Amino acid sequence: MLRSAHALAELHERRAQVRDAALIAEIDCRRGELVDDINDWIVAEVPMHRHGASLHTESLGAVVDRMARSWVDANQAIDLNGARSDSTHKHWYQLAELVDGYTDLVTDVAGGRRRLPEQ
C-alpha cells in the first residue's frame, strides 16, 4: 500500500506540471489503477464488518489519493509562497485534517465500527 501511496503522490506532482490533456488522462487512469490496488489490498487484509458498522462515503484508495494530492499541494505552497505564508499554513492544515480523518477511518474499520464501500 505504501508503494501505491507514494506513486499517487508522484503522479499528482507530475499532473500539476503538465498541460497536455492526453497525458493528464493517462495519469488519471494510472491513479485509478493505484486506487483500485489500495482498495483490493484493504479487502484482502482487513475483514469488513457488515452488521452494525456504518458505511464510509469513499474507499480507502480514494482517501489515500486525496491525501497524496494534498501533500503535493502543501509542498507546492511552500515553493510558491514560502514556509510562513497563510496559504502554506492553510494547505498543511488541510493535509493534517486529512491525516487525522484517515487515522480515524483506519481505526474504525479495524475495530468493526465502520465499513468501506464495495468496489
PDB file of C-alpha atoms in Angstrom:
ATOM      1  CA  MET A   1       0.000   0.000   0.000  1.00  0.00           C
ATOM      2  CA  LEU A   2       2.816   2.414   0.798  1.00  0.00           C
ATOM      3  CA  ARG A   3       4.273   1.995  -2.683  1.00  0.00           C
ATOM      4  CA  SER A   4       0.885   2.821  -4.183  1.00  0.00           C
ATOM      5  CA  ALA A   5       0.520   5.889  -1.956  1.00  0.00           C
ATOM      6  CA  HIS A   6       3.992   7.078  -2.944  1.00  0.00           C
ATOM      7  CA  ALA A   7       3.217   6.505  -6.624  1.00  0.00           C
ATOM      8  CA  LEU A   8      -0.007   8.507  -6.243  1.00  0.00           C
ATOM      9  CA  ALA A   9       1.952  11.453  -4.857  1.00  0.00           C
ATOM     10  CA  GLU A  10       4.397  11.246  -7.768  1.00  0.00           C
ATOM     11  CA  LEU A  11       1.518  11.175 -10.245  1.00  0.00           C
ATOM     12  CA  HIS A  12      -0.108  14.211  -8.629  1.00  0.00           C
ATOM     13  CA  GLU A  13       3.226  16.034  -8.826  1.00  0.00           C
ATOM     14  CA  ARG A  14       3.559  15.186 -12.495  1.00  0.00           C
ATOM     15  CA  ARG A  15      -0.101  16.047 -13.185  1.00  0.00           C
ATOM     16  CA  ALA A  16       0.409  19.520 -11.736  1.00  0.00           C
ATOM     17  CA  GLN A  17       3.232  20.151 -14.210  1.00  0.00           C
ATOM     18  CA  VAL A  18       1.646  19.009 -17.480  1.00  0.00           C
ATOM     19  CA  ARG A  19      -0.872  20.738 -19.712  1.00  0.00           C
ATOM     20  CA  ASP A  20      -1.395  18.002 -22.323  1.00  0.00           C
ATOM     21  CA  ALA A  21      -4.947  16.615 -21.944  1.00  0.00           C
ATOM     22  CA  ALA A  22      -3.932  13.177 -23.203  1.00  0.00           C
ATOM     23  CA  LEU A  23      -1.111  12.939 -20.676  1.00  0.00           C
ATOM     24  CA  ILE A  24      -3.415  14.116 -17.884  1.00  0.00           C
ATOM     25  CA  ALA A  25      -5.918  11.401 -18.881  1.00  0.00           C
ATOM     26  CA  GLU A  26      -3.133   8.808 -18.822  1.00  0.00           C
ATOM     27  CA  ILE A  27      -2.012   9.972 -15.381  1.00  0.00           C
ATOM     28  CA  ASP A  28      -5.587   9.878 -14.084  1.00  0.00           C
ATOM     29  CA  CYS A  29      -6.037   6.369 -15.478  1.00  0.00           C
ATOM     30  CA  ARG A  30      -2.926   5.211 -13.622  1.00  0.00           C
ATOM     31  CA  ARG A  31      -4.180   6.919 -10.463  1.00  0.00           C
ATOM     32  CA  GLY A  32      -7.405   4.945 -10.787  1.00  0.00           C
ATOM     33  CA  GLU A  33      -5.429   1.719 -11.049  1.00  0.00           C
ATOM     34  CA  LEU A  34      -3.463   2.577  -7.912  1.00  0.00           C
ATOM     35  CA  VAL A  35      -6.653   3.469  -6.025  1.00  0.00           C
ATOM     36  CA  ASP A  36      -8.051   0.071  -7.048  1.00  0.00           C
ATOM     37  CA  ASP A  37      -4.826  -1.622  -5.866  1.00  0.00           C
ATOM     38  CA  ILE A  38      -5.198   0.011  -2.446  1.00  0.00           C
ATOM     39  CA  ASN A  39      -8.864  -0.975  -2.284  1.00  0.00           C
ATOM     40  CA  ASP A  40      -8.006  -4.578  -3.204  1.00  0.00           C
ATOM     41  CA  TRP A  41      -5.287  -4.619  -0.555  1.00  0.00           C
ATOM     42  CA  ILE A  42      -7.586  -3.457   2.234  1.00  0.00           C
ATOM     43  CA  VAL A  43     -10.241  -6.021   1.298  1.00  0.00           C
ATOM     44  CA  ALA A  44      -7.619  -8.794   1.424  1.00  0.00           C
ATOM     45  CA  GLU A  45      -6.044  -7.605   4.681  1.00  0.00           C
ATOM     46  CA  VAL A  46      -8.938  -6.422   6.828  1.00  0.00           C
ATOM     47  CA  PRO A  47     -12.276  -8.188   7.103  1.00  0.00           C
ATOM     48  CA  MET A  48     -15.204  -5.826   6.610  1.00  0.00           C
ATOM     49  CA  HIS A  49     -17.820  -5.948   9.334  1.00  0.00           C
ATOM     50  CA  ARG A  50     -21.179  -5.527   7.611  1.00  0.00           C
ATOM     51  CA  HIS A  51     -23.512  -5.799  10.602  1.00  0.00           C
ATOM     52  CA  GLY A  52     -23.820  -2.628  12.636  1.00  0.00           C
ATOM     53  CA  ALA A  53     -20.877  -0.871  11.004  1.00  0.00           C
ATOM     54  CA  SER A  54     -21.677   2.456   9.408  1.00  0.00           C
ATOM     55  CA  LEU A  55     -20.732   2.888   5.772  1.00  0.00           C
ATOM     56  CA  HIS A  56     -17.959   5.330   4.908  1.00  0.00           C
ATOM     57  CA  THR A  57     -18.633   7.520   1.868  1.00  0.00           C
ATOM     58  CA  GLU A  58     -15.463   6.728  -0.080  1.00  0.00           C
ATOM     59  CA  SER A  59     -12.955   3.946  -0.467  1.00  0.00           C
ATOM     60  CA  LEU A  60      -9.635   3.845   1.343  1.00  0.00           C
ATOM     61  CA  GLY A  61      -7.883   4.231  -2.011  1.00  0.00           C
ATOM     62  CA  ALA A  62      -9.811   7.443  -2.690  1.00  0.00           C
ATOM     63  CA  VAL A  63      -8.842   8.793   0.733  1.00  0.00           C
ATOM     64  CA  VAL A  64      -5.163   7.987   0.117  1.00  0.00           C
ATOM     65  CA  ASP A  65      -5.383   9.644  -3.317  1.00  0.00           C
ATOM     66  CA  ARG A  66      -6.778  12.825  -1.729  1.00  0.00           C
ATOM     67  CA  MET A  67      -4.003  12.797   0.877  1.00  0.00           C
ATOM     68  CA  ALA A  68      -1.385  12.409  -1.865  1.00  0.00           C
ATOM     69  CA  ARG A  69      -2.822  15.385  -3.761  1.00  0.00           C
ATOM     70  CA  SER A  70      -2.981  17.450  -0.590  1.00  0.00           C
ATOM     71  CA  TRP A  71       0.659  16.615   0.202  1.00  0.00           C
ATOM     72  CA  VAL A  72       1.715  17.789  -3.260  1.00  0.00           C
ATOM     73  CA  ASP A  73      -0.369  20.970  -2.903  1.00  0.00           C
ATOM     74  CA  ALA A  74       1.165  21.714   0.509  1.00  0.00           C
ATOM     75  CA  ASN A  75       4.697  21.295  -0.806  1.00  0.00           C
ATOM     76  CA  GLN A  76       3.966  23.452  -3.824  1.00  0.00           C
ATOM     77  CA  ALA A  77       2.607  26.141  -1.499  1.00  0.00           C
ATOM     78  CA  ILE A  78       5.972  26.223   0.273  1.00  0.00           C
ATOM     79  CA  ASP A  79       7.777  26.578  -3.062  1.00  0.00           C
ATOM     80  CA  LEU A  80       5.438  29.329  -4.289  1.00  0.00           C
ATOM     81  CA  ASN A  81       4.664  31.276  -1.123  1.00  0.00           C
ATOM     82  CA  GLY A  82       7.323  30.373   1.425  1.00  0.00           C
ATOM     83  CA  ALA A  83       7.046  28.302   4.554  1.00  0.00           C
ATOM     84  CA  ARG A  84       5.431  31.026   6.688  1.00  0.00           C
ATOM     85  CA  SER A  85       2.672  32.209   4.374  1.00  0.00           C
ATOM     86  CA  ASP A  86      -1.018  31.929   5.233  1.00  0.00           C
ATOM     87  CA  SER A  87      -1.576  29.913   2.055  1.00  0.00           C
ATOM     88  CA  THR A  88       1.098  27.397   3.031  1.00  0.00           C
ATOM     89  CA  HIS A  89      -0.333  27.129   6.543  1.00  0.00           C
ATOM     90  CA  LYS A  90      -3.797  26.508   5.073  1.00  0.00           C
ATOM     91  CA  HIS A  91      -2.542  23.716   2.824  1.00  0.00           C
ATOM     92  CA  TRP A  92      -0.623  21.980   5.607  1.00  0.00           C
ATOM     93  CA  TYR A  93      -3.589  22.326   7.955  1.00  0.00           C
ATOM     94  CA  GLN A  94      -5.844  20.684   5.343  1.00  0.00           C
ATOM     95  CA  LEU A  95      -3.353  17.843   4.963  1.00  0.00           C
ATOM     96  CA  ALA A  96      -3.245  17.378   8.733  1.00  0.00           C
ATOM     97  CA  GLU A  97      -7.052  17.144   8.802  1.00  0.00           C
ATOM     98  CA  LEU A  98      -6.964  14.502   6.075  1.00  0.00           C
ATOM     99  CA  VAL A  99      -4.343  12.526   8.002  1.00  0.00           C
ATOM    100  CA  ASP A 100      -6.496  12.701  11.155  1.00  0.00           C
ATOM    101  CA  GLY A 101      -9.535  11.547   9.172  1.00  0.00           C
ATOM    102  CA  TYR A 102      -7.536   8.711   7.632  1.00  0.00           C
ATOM    103  CA  THR A 103      -6.311   7.610  11.063  1.00  0.00           C
ATOM    104  CA  ASP A 104      -9.854   7.638  12.448  1.00  0.00           C
ATOM    105  CA  LEU A 105     -11.137   5.720   9.408  1.00  0.00           C
ATOM    106  CA  VAL A 106      -8.485   3.005   9.671  1.00  0.00           C
ATOM    107  CA  THR A 107      -9.084   2.679  13.415  1.00  0.00           C
ATOM    108  CA  ASP A 108     -12.844   2.410  12.910  1.00  0.00           C
ATOM    109  CA  VAL A 109     -12.558  -0.105  10.057  1.00  0.00           C
ATOM    110  CA  ALA A 110     -10.142  -2.280  12.022  1.00  0.00           C
ATOM    111  CA  GLY A 111     -12.454  -2.070  15.040  1.00  0.00           C
ATOM    112  CA  GLY A 112     -15.543  -3.011  13.037  1.00  0.00           C
ATOM    113  CA  ARG A 113     -17.317   0.300  13.639  1.00  0.00           C
ATOM    114  CA  ARG A 114     -17.085   1.485  10.020  1.00  0.00           C
ATOM    115  CA  ARG A 115     -17.050  -0.321   6.706  1.00  0.00           C
ATOM    116  CA  LEU A 116     -15.791   0.747   3.325  1.00  0.00           C
ATOM    117  CA  PRO A 117     -17.946   0.806   0.193  1.00  0.00           C
ATOM    118  CA  GLU A 118     -17.705  -2.181  -2.107  1.00  0.00           C
ATOM    119  CA  GLN A 119     -15.965  -1.588  -5.393  1.00  0.00           C
TER     120      GLN A 119
END
